[in-house]
mmCIF file of the C-alpha atoms, coordinates in Angstrom:
data_MODEL
# 
_entry.id   MODEL 
# 
loop_
_atom_site.group_PDB 
_atom_site.id 
_atom_site.type_symbol 
_atom_site.label_atom_id 
_atom_site.label_alt_id 
_atom_site.label_comp_id 
_atom_site.label_asym_id 
_atom_site.label_entity_id 
_atom_site.label_seq_id 
_atom_site.pdbx_PDB_ins_code 
_atom_site.Cartn_x 
_atom_site.Cartn_y 
_atom_site.Cartn_z 
_atom_site.occupancy 
_atom_site.B_iso_or_equiv 
_atom_site.pdbx_formal_charge 
_atom_site.auth_seq_id 
_atom_site.auth_comp_id 
_atom_site.auth_asym_id 
_atom_site.auth_atom_id 
_atom_site.pdbx_PDB_model_num 
ATOM 1   C CA . MET A 1 1   ? 17.700  -14.666 -8.945  1.00 0.00 ? 1   MET A CA 1 
ATOM 2   C CA . GLN A 1 2   ? 20.008  -11.706 -9.203  1.00 0.00 ? 2   GLN A CA 1 
ATOM 3   C CA . GLU A 1 3   ? 18.293  -9.856  -6.420  1.00 0.00 ? 3   GLU A CA 1 
ATOM 4   C CA . HIS A 1 4   ? 18.536  -12.832 -4.083  1.00 0.00 ? 4   HIS A CA 1 
ATOM 5   C CA . HIS A 1 5   ? 22.198  -13.437 -4.981  1.00 0.00 ? 5   HIS A CA 1 
ATOM 6   C CA . GLU A 1 6   ? 22.819  -9.786  -4.154  1.00 0.00 ? 6   GLU A CA 1 
ATOM 7   C CA . PHE A 1 7   ? 21.076  -10.335 -0.690  1.00 0.00 ? 7   PHE A CA 1 
ATOM 8   C CA . ASP A 1 8   ? 23.524  -13.120 0.158   1.00 0.00 ? 8   ASP A CA 1 
ATOM 9   C CA . ALA A 1 9   ? 25.874  -14.387 -2.493  1.00 0.00 ? 9   ALA A CA 1 
ATOM 10  C CA . ARG A 1 10  ? 26.961  -17.409 -0.346  1.00 0.00 ? 10  ARG A CA 1 
ATOM 11  C CA . ARG A 1 11  ? 23.380  -18.672 0.135   1.00 0.00 ? 11  ARG A CA 1 
ATOM 12  C CA . PHE A 1 12  ? 21.769  -17.907 -3.400  1.00 0.00 ? 12  PHE A CA 1 
ATOM 13  C CA . LEU A 1 13  ? 22.792  -19.221 -6.600  1.00 0.00 ? 13  LEU A CA 1 
ATOM 14  C CA . ALA A 1 14  ? 24.554  -16.862 -8.980  1.00 0.00 ? 14  ALA A CA 1 
ATOM 15  C CA . PRO A 1 15  ? 22.557  -16.159 -12.130 1.00 0.00 ? 15  PRO A CA 1 
ATOM 16  C CA . ARG A 1 16  ? 24.357  -17.273 -15.326 1.00 0.00 ? 16  ARG A CA 1 
ATOM 17  C CA . SER A 1 17  ? 23.789  -15.835 -18.801 1.00 0.00 ? 17  SER A CA 1 
ATOM 18  C CA . ARG A 1 18  ? 21.516  -18.857 -19.615 1.00 0.00 ? 18  ARG A CA 1 
ATOM 19  C CA . THR A 1 19  ? 19.557  -18.508 -16.431 1.00 0.00 ? 19  THR A CA 1 
ATOM 20  C CA . PRO A 1 20  ? 16.566  -16.501 -17.924 1.00 0.00 ? 20  PRO A CA 1 
ATOM 21  C CA . ASP A 1 21  ? 16.130  -18.900 -20.719 1.00 0.00 ? 21  ASP A CA 1 
ATOM 22  C CA . ASP A 1 22  ? 16.565  -21.950 -18.410 1.00 0.00 ? 22  ASP A CA 1 
ATOM 23  C CA . TYR A 1 23  ? 14.083  -20.810 -16.027 1.00 0.00 ? 23  TYR A CA 1 
ATOM 24  C CA . ALA A 1 24  ? 11.454  -19.702 -18.794 1.00 0.00 ? 24  ALA A CA 1 
ATOM 25  C CA . SER A 1 25  ? 11.912  -23.259 -20.120 1.00 0.00 ? 25  SER A CA 1 
ATOM 26  C CA . PHE A 1 26  ? 11.125  -24.644 -16.572 1.00 0.00 ? 26  PHE A CA 1 
ATOM 27  C CA . LEU A 1 27  ? 8.122   -22.424 -16.078 1.00 0.00 ? 27  LEU A CA 1 
ATOM 28  C CA . SER A 1 28  ? 6.818   -23.433 -19.562 1.00 0.00 ? 28  SER A CA 1 
ATOM 29  C CA . SER A 1 29  ? 7.066   -27.091 -18.540 1.00 0.00 ? 29  SER A CA 1 
ATOM 30  C CA . GLN A 1 30  ? 4.933   -26.357 -15.499 1.00 0.00 ? 30  GLN A CA 1 
ATOM 31  C CA . LEU A 1 31  ? 2.004   -25.146 -17.690 1.00 0.00 ? 31  LEU A CA 1 
ATOM 32  C CA . ASP A 1 32  ? 1.051   -28.749 -18.386 1.00 0.00 ? 32  ASP A CA 1 
ATOM 33  C CA . ASP A 1 33  ? 1.396   -29.823 -14.738 1.00 0.00 ? 33  ASP A CA 1 
ATOM 34  C CA . SER A 1 34  ? -1.975  -30.130 -13.261 1.00 0.00 ? 34  SER A CA 1 
ATOM 35  C CA . ASP A 1 35  ? -0.368  -29.541 -9.826  1.00 0.00 ? 35  ASP A CA 1 
ATOM 36  C CA . ALA A 1 36  ? 1.258   -26.148 -10.748 1.00 0.00 ? 36  ALA A CA 1 
ATOM 37  C CA . VAL A 1 37  ? -0.127  -22.720 -11.181 1.00 0.00 ? 37  VAL A CA 1 
ATOM 38  C CA . VAL A 1 38  ? 1.635   -20.152 -13.211 1.00 0.00 ? 38  VAL A CA 1 
ATOM 39  C CA . LEU A 1 39  ? 0.034   -16.754 -13.643 1.00 0.00 ? 39  LEU A CA 1 
ATOM 40  C CA . VAL A 1 40  ? 1.283   -13.727 -15.608 1.00 0.00 ? 40  VAL A CA 1 
ATOM 41  C CA . ALA A 1 41  ? 0.571   -10.010 -15.270 1.00 0.00 ? 41  ALA A CA 1 
ATOM 42  C CA . GLU A 1 42  ? 0.761   -7.933  -18.229 1.00 0.00 ? 42  GLU A CA 1 
ATOM 43  C CA . HIS A 1 43  ? 0.389   -4.168  -19.182 1.00 0.00 ? 43  HIS A CA 1 
ATOM 44  C CA . ASP A 1 44  ? 0.046   -2.863  -22.634 1.00 0.00 ? 44  ASP A CA 1 
ATOM 45  C CA . GLY A 1 45  ? 0.996   -6.348  -23.936 1.00 0.00 ? 45  GLY A CA 1 
ATOM 46  C CA . GLN A 1 46  ? 4.173   -6.484  -21.945 1.00 0.00 ? 46  GLN A CA 1 
ATOM 47  C CA . VAL A 1 47  ? 4.760   -9.055  -19.105 1.00 0.00 ? 47  VAL A CA 1 
ATOM 48  C CA . ILE A 1 48  ? 5.411   -7.129  -15.910 1.00 0.00 ? 48  ILE A CA 1 
ATOM 49  C CA . GLY A 1 49  ? 5.252   -9.924  -13.400 1.00 0.00 ? 49  GLY A CA 1 
ATOM 50  C CA . TYR A 1 50  ? 4.318   -13.627 -12.786 1.00 0.00 ? 50  TYR A CA 1 
ATOM 51  C CA . ALA A 1 51  ? 3.544   -15.948 -9.932  1.00 0.00 ? 51  ALA A CA 1 
ATOM 52  C CA . TYR A 1 52  ? 4.282   -19.715 -9.617  1.00 0.00 ? 52  TYR A CA 1 
ATOM 53  C CA . ALA A 1 53  ? 3.063   -22.206 -7.116  1.00 0.00 ? 53  ALA A CA 1 
ATOM 54  C CA . ALA A 1 54  ? 2.772   -25.970 -7.021  1.00 0.00 ? 54  ALA A CA 1 
ATOM 55  C CA . MET A 1 55  ? 0.578   -28.274 -4.867  1.00 0.00 ? 55  MET A CA 1 
ATOM 56  C CA . GLU A 1 56  ? 2.430   -30.727 -2.704  1.00 0.00 ? 56  GLU A CA 1 
ATOM 57  C CA . GLY A 1 57  ? 1.602   -33.533 -0.383  1.00 0.00 ? 57  GLY A CA 1 
ATOM 58  C CA . TYR A 1 58  ? 2.874   -34.384 3.082   1.00 0.00 ? 58  TYR A CA 1 
ATOM 59  C CA . ASP A 1 59  ? 6.531   -33.304 3.780   1.00 0.00 ? 59  ASP A CA 1 
ATOM 60  C CA . TYR A 1 60  ? 7.724   -34.926 6.943   1.00 0.00 ? 60  TYR A CA 1 
ATOM 61  C CA . MET A 1 61  ? 11.005  -33.197 6.973   1.00 0.00 ? 61  MET A CA 1 
ATOM 62  C CA . SER A 1 62  ? 9.250   -29.859 7.036   1.00 0.00 ? 62  SER A CA 1 
ATOM 63  C CA . LEU A 1 63  ? 6.568   -31.192 9.369   1.00 0.00 ? 63  LEU A CA 1 
ATOM 64  C CA . ARG A 1 64  ? 3.917   -29.908 6.894   1.00 0.00 ? 64  ARG A CA 1 
ATOM 65  C CA . GLY A 1 65  ? 0.891   -31.400 5.530   1.00 0.00 ? 65  GLY A CA 1 
ATOM 66  C CA . PRO A 1 66  ? -0.613  -30.930 2.079   1.00 0.00 ? 66  PRO A CA 1 
ATOM 67  C CA . ALA A 1 67  ? -0.167  -27.312 0.833   1.00 0.00 ? 67  ALA A CA 1 
ATOM 68  C CA . GLY A 1 68  ? 0.398   -25.124 -2.078  1.00 0.00 ? 68  GLY A CA 1 
ATOM 69  C CA . LEU A 1 69  ? 3.984   -23.863 -2.088  1.00 0.00 ? 69  LEU A CA 1 
ATOM 70  C CA . LEU A 1 70  ? 4.286   -20.335 -3.503  1.00 0.00 ? 70  LEU A CA 1 
ATOM 71  C CA . HIS A 1 71  ? 7.637   -20.452 -5.096  1.00 0.00 ? 71  HIS A CA 1 
ATOM 72  C CA . ASP A 1 72  ? 7.777   -17.160 -6.982  1.00 0.00 ? 72  ASP A CA 1 
ATOM 73  C CA . VAL A 1 73  ? 6.190   -13.799 -7.115  1.00 0.00 ? 73  VAL A CA 1 
ATOM 74  C CA . ILE A 1 74  ? 8.156   -11.553 -9.383  1.00 0.00 ? 74  ILE A CA 1 
ATOM 75  C CA . VAL A 1 75  ? 7.148   -7.973  -10.442 1.00 0.00 ? 75  VAL A CA 1 
ATOM 76  C CA . ASP A 1 76  ? 9.156   -5.812  -12.824 1.00 0.00 ? 76  ASP A CA 1 
ATOM 77  C CA . PRO A 1 77  ? 10.908  -3.232  -10.682 1.00 0.00 ? 77  PRO A CA 1 
ATOM 78  C CA . ASP A 1 78  ? 9.227   -0.349  -12.767 1.00 0.00 ? 78  ASP A CA 1 
ATOM 79  C CA . HIS A 1 79  ? 5.762   -1.705  -11.666 1.00 0.00 ? 79  HIS A CA 1 
ATOM 80  C CA . ARG A 1 80  ? 6.370   -2.488  -8.070  1.00 0.00 ? 80  ARG A CA 1 
ATOM 81  C CA . GLY A 1 81  ? 4.263   -0.549  -5.462  1.00 0.00 ? 81  GLY A CA 1 
ATOM 82  C CA . GLN A 1 82  ? 1.254   -0.545  -7.770  1.00 0.00 ? 82  GLN A CA 1 
ATOM 83  C CA . GLY A 1 83  ? -0.476  -3.615  -6.431  1.00 0.00 ? 83  GLY A CA 1 
ATOM 84  C CA . VAL A 1 84  ? 0.619   -6.067  -9.011  1.00 0.00 ? 84  VAL A CA 1 
ATOM 85  C CA . GLY A 1 85  ? 2.156   -8.390  -6.595  1.00 0.00 ? 85  GLY A CA 1 
ATOM 86  C CA . ARG A 1 86  ? -0.913  -8.459  -4.489  1.00 0.00 ? 86  ARG A CA 1 
ATOM 87  C CA . LEU A 1 87  ? -3.067  -9.157  -7.576  1.00 0.00 ? 87  LEU A CA 1 
ATOM 88  C CA . LEU A 1 88  ? -0.953  -12.003 -8.610  1.00 0.00 ? 88  LEU A CA 1 
ATOM 89  C CA . VAL A 1 89  ? -1.003  -13.548 -4.997  1.00 0.00 ? 89  VAL A CA 1 
ATOM 90  C CA . ASP A 1 90  ? -4.728  -12.970 -4.662  1.00 0.00 ? 90  ASP A CA 1 
ATOM 91  C CA . ALA A 1 91  ? -5.297  -14.720 -8.000  1.00 0.00 ? 91  ALA A CA 1 
ATOM 92  C CA . LEU A 1 92  ? -2.983  -17.572 -6.987  1.00 0.00 ? 92  LEU A CA 1 
ATOM 93  C CA . LEU A 1 93  ? -4.723  -18.094 -3.682  1.00 0.00 ? 93  LEU A CA 1 
ATOM 94  C CA . SER A 1 94  ? -8.048  -18.074 -5.142  1.00 0.00 ? 94  SER A CA 1 
ATOM 95  C CA . ASP A 1 95  ? -6.938  -20.819 -7.749  1.00 0.00 ? 95  ASP A CA 1 
ATOM 96  C CA . LEU A 1 96  ? -5.330  -22.916 -5.156  1.00 0.00 ? 96  LEU A CA 1 
ATOM 97  C CA . GLN A 1 97  ? -8.329  -22.669 -2.779  1.00 0.00 ? 97  GLN A CA 1 
ATOM 98  C CA . SER A 1 98  ? -10.669 -23.685 -5.721  1.00 0.00 ? 98  SER A CA 1 
ATOM 99  C CA . ARG A 1 99  ? -8.512  -26.879 -6.009  1.00 0.00 ? 99  ARG A CA 1 
ATOM 100 C CA . GLY A 1 100 ? -9.093  -27.673 -2.328  1.00 0.00 ? 100 GLY A CA 1 
ATOM 101 C CA . VAL A 1 101 ? -5.612  -26.796 -1.170  1.00 0.00 ? 101 VAL A CA 1 
ATOM 102 C CA . PRO A 1 102 ? -5.853  -26.124 2.610   1.00 0.00 ? 102 PRO A CA 1 
ATOM 103 C CA . ARG A 1 103 ? -2.943  -23.810 3.100   1.00 0.00 ? 103 ARG A CA 1 
ATOM 104 C CA . VAL A 1 104 ? -0.173  -21.944 1.171   1.00 0.00 ? 104 VAL A CA 1 
ATOM 105 C CA . VAL A 1 105 ? 3.366   -21.904 2.441   1.00 0.00 ? 105 VAL A CA 1 
ATOM 106 C CA . LEU A 1 106 ? 6.190   -19.708 1.150   1.00 0.00 ? 106 LEU A CA 1 
ATOM 107 C CA . SER A 1 107 ? 9.748   -18.529 1.952   1.00 0.00 ? 107 SER A CA 1 
ATOM 108 C CA . ALA A 1 108 ? 11.034  -15.018 1.634   1.00 0.00 ? 108 ALA A CA 1 
ATOM 109 C CA . ALA A 1 109 ? 14.648  -13.995 1.748   1.00 0.00 ? 109 ALA A CA 1 
ATOM 110 C CA . GLU A 1 110 ? 15.670  -12.392 5.110   1.00 0.00 ? 110 GLU A CA 1 
ATOM 111 C CA . ARG A 1 111 ? 16.607  -9.053  3.385   1.00 0.00 ? 111 ARG A CA 1 
ATOM 112 C CA . ASN A 1 112 ? 13.481  -8.902  1.206   1.00 0.00 ? 112 ASN A CA 1 
ATOM 113 C CA . GLU A 1 113 ? 11.528  -6.868  3.581   1.00 0.00 ? 113 GLU A CA 1 
ATOM 114 C CA . SER A 1 114 ? 9.018   -5.539  1.149   1.00 0.00 ? 114 SER A CA 1 
ATOM 115 C CA . ALA A 1 115 ? 8.104   -8.997  0.138   1.00 0.00 ? 115 ALA A CA 1 
ATOM 116 C CA . GLN A 1 116 ? 7.712   -9.896  3.755   1.00 0.00 ? 116 GLN A CA 1 
ATOM 117 C CA . ARG A 1 117 ? 5.542   -6.847  4.443   1.00 0.00 ? 117 ARG A CA 1 
ATOM 118 C CA . LEU A 1 118 ? 3.298   -7.790  1.460   1.00 0.00 ? 118 LEU A CA 1 
ATOM 119 C CA . PHE A 1 119 ? 2.810   -11.369 2.615   1.00 0.00 ? 119 PHE A CA 1 
ATOM 120 C CA . GLU A 1 120 ? 2.167   -10.240 6.275   1.00 0.00 ? 120 GLU A CA 1 
ATOM 121 C CA . ARG A 1 121 ? -0.489  -7.840  4.958   1.00 0.00 ? 121 ARG A CA 1 
ATOM 122 C CA . MET A 1 122 ? -2.014  -10.615 2.976   1.00 0.00 ? 122 MET A CA 1 
ATOM 123 C CA . GLY A 1 123 ? -2.449  -12.844 6.132   1.00 0.00 ? 123 GLY A CA 1 
ATOM 124 C CA . PHE A 1 124 ? 0.624   -15.004 5.922   1.00 0.00 ? 124 PHE A CA 1 
ATOM 125 C CA . ARG A 1 125 ? 2.280   -15.691 9.278   1.00 0.00 ? 125 ARG A CA 1 
ATOM 126 C CA . ARG A 1 126 ? 5.890   -16.548 10.116  1.00 0.00 ? 126 ARG A CA 1 
ATOM 127 C CA . THR A 1 127 ? 6.182   -20.237 10.916  1.00 0.00 ? 127 THR A CA 1 
ATOM 128 C CA . MET A 1 128 ? 9.754   -21.250 10.103  1.00 0.00 ? 128 MET A CA 1 
ATOM 129 C CA . VAL A 1 129 ? 13.198  -19.494 9.986   1.00 0.00 ? 129 VAL A CA 1 
ATOM 130 C CA . GLU A 1 130 ? 15.943  -20.789 7.634   1.00 0.00 ? 130 GLU A CA 1 
ATOM 131 C CA . MET A 1 131 ? 19.444  -20.474 9.019   1.00 0.00 ? 131 MET A CA 1 
ATOM 132 C CA . THR A 1 132 ? 22.604  -21.030 6.974   1.00 0.00 ? 132 THR A CA 1 
ATOM 133 C CA . ARG A 1 133 ? 26.168  -21.621 8.008   1.00 0.00 ? 133 ARG A CA 1 
ATOM 134 C CA . GLU A 1 134 ? 28.957  -22.066 5.500   1.00 0.00 ? 134 GLU A CA 1 
ATOM 135 C CA . LEU A 1 135 ? 31.300  -24.979 6.222   1.00 0.00 ? 135 LEU A CA 1 
ATOM 136 C CA . ASP A 1 136 ? 34.201  -23.861 4.175   1.00 0.00 ? 136 ASP A CA 1 
ATOM 137 C CA . GLY A 1 137 ? 35.462  -21.153 6.505   1.00 0.00 ? 137 GLY A CA 1 
ATOM 138 C CA . PRO A 1 138 ? 35.555  -20.204 10.125  1.00 0.00 ? 138 PRO A CA 1 
ATOM 139 C CA . ALA A 1 139 ? 32.402  -19.680 12.144  1.00 0.00 ? 139 ALA A CA 1 
ATOM 140 C CA . ASP A 1 140 ? 31.612  -16.121 13.056  1.00 0.00 ? 140 ASP A CA 1 
ATOM 141 C CA . ASP A 1 141 ? 32.958  -14.877 16.445  1.00 0.00 ? 141 ASP A CA 1 
ATOM 142 C CA . THR A 1 142 ? 29.594  -15.213 18.174  1.00 0.00 ? 142 THR A CA 1 
ATOM 143 C CA . VAL A 1 143 ? 29.684  -18.988 17.567  1.00 0.00 ? 143 VAL A CA 1 
ATOM 144 C CA . ASN A 1 144 ? 33.284  -19.226 18.496  1.00 0.00 ? 144 ASN A CA 1 
ATOM 145 C CA . ASP A 1 145 ? 32.649  -17.291 21.766  1.00 0.00 ? 145 ASP A CA 1 
ATOM 146 C CA . VAL A 1 146 ? 29.760  -19.621 22.693  1.00 0.00 ? 146 VAL A CA 1 
ATOM 147 C CA . ALA A 1 147 ? 31.804  -22.692 21.936  1.00 0.00 ? 147 ALA A CA 1 
ATOM 148 C CA . ARG A 1 148 ? 34.596  -21.508 24.238  1.00 0.00 ? 148 ARG A CA 1 
ATOM 149 C CA . LYS A 1 149 ? 32.235  -21.026 27.169  1.00 0.00 ? 149 LYS A CA 1 
ATOM 150 C CA . LEU A 1 150 ? 30.848  -24.544 26.797  1.00 0.00 ? 150 LEU A CA 1 
# 
């Protein structure tokens, strides 16, 4: 959460002191959900990463049929670049496929280029682009210039 907030503080929630405990509690609640998959990577008895996905049905707002939504792949910074993320995603994809899930969809932060490269190498393709505009301040100059020309 901190990394995403640093990417774009206006778009992503700011972590609070309770965020790690609250999120750990949420993930624990997903362990009993038959539509969720939570995987953990460990090294020498220490958790070094995890992946979380959930199976969802039709979403007409997203124009998407049933899919597994890959919500999180987190690897401890000291263990990145060692294939941990790939192993977690591979295991997650295998689990979802064994449940008959036809596709997996994910979102990656615009500035998280390393995650985007990983997902592209693993066969994910770009299908949507999220765009955000704040309404509590002036639009950027490009928007204003276009509006003046109209």
